[in-house]
Amino acid sequence: DELEILRKDGQSCVRARHSLAEGLSWGPFRGNVHSKVSSPGQLEPGPARTLLLEDEHCWLRSLPQALTEAEANTEIYRKDEALWCRLTKPVPAGGRLSVLLMAAEPGGPPSHAVKKPAEPEGPAPADIQLLPQQAGMASILATAVINKDVFPCKDCGIWYRSERNLQAHLLYYCASRQSTGAAATATDDKPKETYPNERICPFPQCRKSCPSASSLEIHMRSHSGEPL
């Protein structure tokens, strides 16, 4: 019996018989907390919620309702289909309780679904392997971009580390220029000569055909920046 009900001049309140610690709670009680909708013509502020209890003699009815959280030292909230009363501040002996009505337990899970933020796309799978020539070119391009020391081919988009390699590419290896020149000088429909050990440059912007693995290796030096 920590509490006692006082009635005077038609008003009632609840007082602590002895000092009560914060977090002390009572319940469960059968009832609900109803939210009121204020009318446009309402001039005086009032409690936004009302307490509905099935027990007409329940002592919770004697608790005066506070208008703000700062004025209250007690809260009534709904949890697990029941009402609970809990002290939000320590109450000294003889202190009166003032309650704030809550629609749900403070700090409880929200009643609406929370949309999870989209997860950022992760890096490429670690099992994707680059060809040795591609790996070398990737490391060169990373350094070249930092140093801003790159020479791009405007026709096929390949970047070179030196102007010399770019010029060699334009003269001998640029697939776009070779196809343009071949179209301008072609005089017959002679089929393209094929080689038994033909190799294709792995760069999608280049795709040059080399007659052998050794010639492909020489061609790849134009991409990697090594001397030709």
PDB file of C-alpha atoms in Angstrom, residues 106-212:
ATOM      1  CA  PRO A 106       7.654   4.650 -24.365  1.00  0.00           C
ATOM      2  CA  GLY A 107      10.597   3.232 -26.241  1.00  0.00           C
ATOM      3  CA  GLY A 108       8.547   0.318 -27.554  1.00  0.00           C
ATOM      4  CA  PRO A 109       8.547  -0.853 -31.169  1.00  0.00           C
ATOM      5  CA  PRO A 110       6.744   1.463 -33.614  1.00  0.00           C
ATOM      6  CA  SER A 111       3.290   0.435 -34.758  1.00  0.00           C
ATOM      7  CA  HIS A 112       4.090   1.144 -38.400  1.00  0.00           C
ATOM      8  CA  ALA A 113       6.508  -0.681 -40.625  1.00  0.00           C
ATOM      9  CA  VAL A 114       9.937   0.908 -40.908  1.00  0.00           C
ATOM     10  CA  LYS A 115      11.400   0.906 -44.380  1.00  0.00           C
ATOM     11  CA  LYS A 116      14.952  -0.332 -44.408  1.00  0.00           C
ATOM     12  CA  PRO A 117      17.414   1.768 -46.376  1.00  0.00           C
ATOM     13  CA  ALA A 118      18.652   0.175 -49.533  1.00  0.00           C
ATOM     14  CA  GLU A 119      21.955  -1.576 -49.024  1.00  0.00           C
ATOM     15  CA  PRO A 120      24.795  -0.112 -51.061  1.00  0.00           C
ATOM     16  CA  GLU A 121      26.085  -2.266 -53.812  1.00  0.00           C
ATOM     17  CA  GLY A 122      29.139  -4.181 -52.725  1.00  0.00           C
ATOM     18  CA  PRO A 123      32.373  -4.638 -54.609  1.00  0.00           C
ATOM     19  CA  ALA A 124      32.679  -7.071 -57.447  1.00  0.00           C
ATOM     20  CA  PRO A 125      32.934 -10.736 -56.426  1.00  0.00           C
ATOM     21  CA  ALA A 126      36.427 -11.754 -55.430  1.00  0.00           C
ATOM     22  CA  ASP A 127      36.381 -14.806 -57.712  1.00  0.00           C
ATOM     23  CA  ILE A 128      36.491 -12.691 -60.909  1.00  0.00           C
ATOM     24  CA  GLN A 129      39.988 -13.025 -62.336  1.00  0.00           C
ATOM     25  CA  LEU A 130      41.672 -10.602 -64.708  1.00  0.00           C
ATOM     26  CA  LEU A 131      44.112 -11.667 -67.368  1.00  0.00           C
ATOM     27  CA  PRO A 132      47.732 -10.740 -66.543  1.00  0.00           C
ATOM     28  CA  GLN A 133      47.674  -8.066 -69.227  1.00  0.00           C
ATOM     29  CA  GLN A 134      44.400  -6.639 -67.891  1.00  0.00           C
ATOM     30  CA  ALA A 135      45.645  -6.622 -64.302  1.00  0.00           C
ATOM     31  CA  GLY A 136      48.794  -4.799 -65.335  1.00  0.00           C
ATOM     32  CA  MET A 137      46.814  -2.276 -67.320  1.00  0.00           C
ATOM     33  CA  ALA A 138      44.434  -1.684 -64.399  1.00  0.00           C
ATOM     34  CA  SER A 139      47.312  -0.889 -62.040  1.00  0.00           C
ATOM     35  CA  ILE A 140      48.888   1.417 -64.594  1.00  0.00           C
ATOM     36  CA  LEU A 141      45.648   3.284 -65.185  1.00  0.00           C
ATOM     37  CA  ALA A 142      45.092   3.744 -61.451  1.00  0.00           C
ATOM     38  CA  THR A 143      48.515   5.391 -61.088  1.00  0.00           C
ATOM     39  CA  ALA A 144      48.125   7.339 -64.291  1.00  0.00           C
ATOM     40  CA  VAL A 145      44.774   8.794 -63.272  1.00  0.00           C
ATOM     41  CA  ILE A 146      46.226   9.999 -59.965  1.00  0.00           C
ATOM     42  CA  ASN A 147      49.167  11.614 -61.746  1.00  0.00           C
ATOM     43  CA  LYS A 148      46.960  12.823 -64.634  1.00  0.00           C
ATOM     44  CA  ASP A 149      49.572  11.366 -66.973  1.00  0.00           C
ATOM     45  CA  VAL A 150      47.368   9.535 -69.463  1.00  0.00           C
ATOM     46  CA  PHE A 151      46.942   9.702 -73.222  1.00  0.00           C
ATOM     47  CA  PRO A 152      43.552   8.402 -74.431  1.00  0.00           C
ATOM     48  CA  CYS A 153      42.781   7.200 -77.924  1.00  0.00           C
ATOM     49  CA  LYS A 154      39.722   9.188 -79.029  1.00  0.00           C
ATOM     50  CA  ASP A 155      38.684   6.503 -81.522  1.00  0.00           C
ATOM     51  CA  CYS A 156      38.542   3.419 -79.288  1.00  0.00           C
ATOM     52  CA  GLY A 157      38.800   4.872 -75.772  1.00  0.00           C
ATOM     53  CA  ILE A 158      41.977   3.048 -74.662  1.00  0.00           C
ATOM     54  CA  TRP A 159      44.297   4.993 -72.344  1.00  0.00           C
ATOM     55  CA  TYR A 160      48.089   4.947 -72.659  1.00  0.00           C
ATOM     56  CA  ARG A 161      50.748   5.914 -70.194  1.00  0.00           C
ATOM     57  CA  SER A 162      52.988   7.677 -72.685  1.00  0.00           C
ATOM     58  CA  GLU A 163      52.450   9.669 -75.851  1.00  0.00           C
ATOM     59  CA  ARG A 164      54.853   7.356 -77.673  1.00  0.00           C
ATOM     60  CA  ASN A 165      52.684   4.313 -77.022  1.00  0.00           C
ATOM     61  CA  LEU A 166      49.593   6.229 -78.079  1.00  0.00           C
ATOM     62  CA  GLN A 167      51.240   7.146 -81.390  1.00  0.00           C
ATOM     63  CA  ALA A 168      52.283   3.533 -81.963  1.00  0.00           C
ATOM     64  CA  HIS A 169      48.746   2.417 -81.236  1.00  0.00           C
ATOM     65  CA  LEU A 170      47.311   4.925 -83.703  1.00  0.00           C
ATOM     66  CA  LEU A 171      49.759   3.869 -86.433  1.00  0.00           C
ATOM     67  CA  TYR A 172      49.666   0.101 -86.063  1.00  0.00           C
ATOM     68  CA  TYR A 173      47.023  -1.154 -83.644  1.00  0.00           C
ATOM     69  CA  CYS A 174      43.967   1.132 -83.547  1.00  0.00           C
ATOM     70  CA  ALA A 175      41.134  -1.098 -84.769  1.00  0.00           C
ATOM     71  CA  SER A 176      38.919   1.877 -85.620  1.00  0.00           C
ATOM     72  CA  ARG A 177      41.509   3.492 -87.885  1.00  0.00           C
ATOM     73  CA  GLN A 178      42.462   0.181 -89.482  1.00  0.00           C
ATOM     74  CA  SER A 179      38.842  -0.608 -90.330  1.00  0.00           C
ATOM     75  CA  THR A 180      38.356   2.884 -91.781  1.00  0.00           C
ATOM     76  CA  GLY A 181      41.505   2.631 -93.883  1.00  0.00           C
ATOM     77  CA  ALA A 182      40.649  -0.831 -95.065  1.00  0.00           C
ATOM     78  CA  ALA A 183      37.200   0.299 -96.191  1.00  0.00           C
ATOM     79  CA  ALA A 184      38.669   3.195 -98.158  1.00  0.00           C
ATOM     80  CA  THR A 185      41.373   1.188 -99.960  1.00  0.00           C
ATOM     81  CA  ALA A 186      39.599  -2.128-100.476  1.00  0.00           C
ATOM     82  CA  THR A 187      39.332  -2.975-104.185  1.00  0.00           C
ATOM     83  CA  ASP A 188      37.960  -6.499-104.022  1.00  0.00           C
ATOM     84  CA  ASP A 189      36.040  -8.842-101.755  1.00  0.00           C
ATOM     85  CA  LYS A 190      39.022 -10.987-100.838  1.00  0.00           C
ATOM     86  CA  PRO A 191      38.198 -12.835 -97.576  1.00  0.00           C
ATOM     87  CA  LYS A 192      40.224 -12.011 -94.476  1.00  0.00           C
ATOM     88  CA  GLU A 193      43.276 -14.197 -94.020  1.00  0.00           C
ATOM     89  CA  THR A 194      43.064 -16.432 -90.976  1.00  0.00           C
ATOM     90  CA  TYR A 195      45.838 -17.975 -88.891  1.00  0.00           C
ATOM     91  CA  PRO A 196      45.770 -21.317 -87.087  1.00  0.00           C
ATOM     92  CA  ASN A 197      47.101 -19.757 -83.852  1.00  0.00           C
ATOM     93  CA  GLU A 198      45.180 -16.488 -84.091  1.00  0.00           C
ATOM     94  CA  ARG A 199      44.817 -14.510 -80.817  1.00  0.00           C
ATOM     95  CA  ILE A 200      42.379 -11.685 -80.061  1.00  0.00           C
ATOM     96  CA  CYS A 201      43.283  -8.717 -77.846  1.00  0.00           C
ATOM     97  CA  PRO A 202      41.252  -9.046 -74.614  1.00  0.00           C
ATOM     98  CA  PHE A 203      40.511  -5.299 -74.410  1.00  0.00           C
ATOM     99  CA  PRO A 204      36.891  -4.823 -75.563  1.00  0.00           C
ATOM    100  CA  GLN A 205      37.751  -1.429 -77.072  1.00  0.00           C
ATOM    101  CA  CYS A 206      40.540  -2.934 -79.180  1.00  0.00           C
ATOM    102  CA  ARG A 207      39.819  -6.577 -80.142  1.00  0.00           C
ATOM    103  CA  LYS A 208      42.784  -6.624 -82.511  1.00  0.00           C
ATOM    104  CA  SER A 209      43.540  -9.965 -84.158  1.00  0.00           C
ATOM    105  CA  CYS A 210      47.133 -11.203 -83.802  1.00  0.00           C
ATOM    106  CA  PRO A 211      48.500 -14.187 -85.780  1.00  0.00           C
ATOM    107  CA  SER A 212      50.258 -15.760 -82.774  1.00  0.00           C
TER     108      SER A 212
END
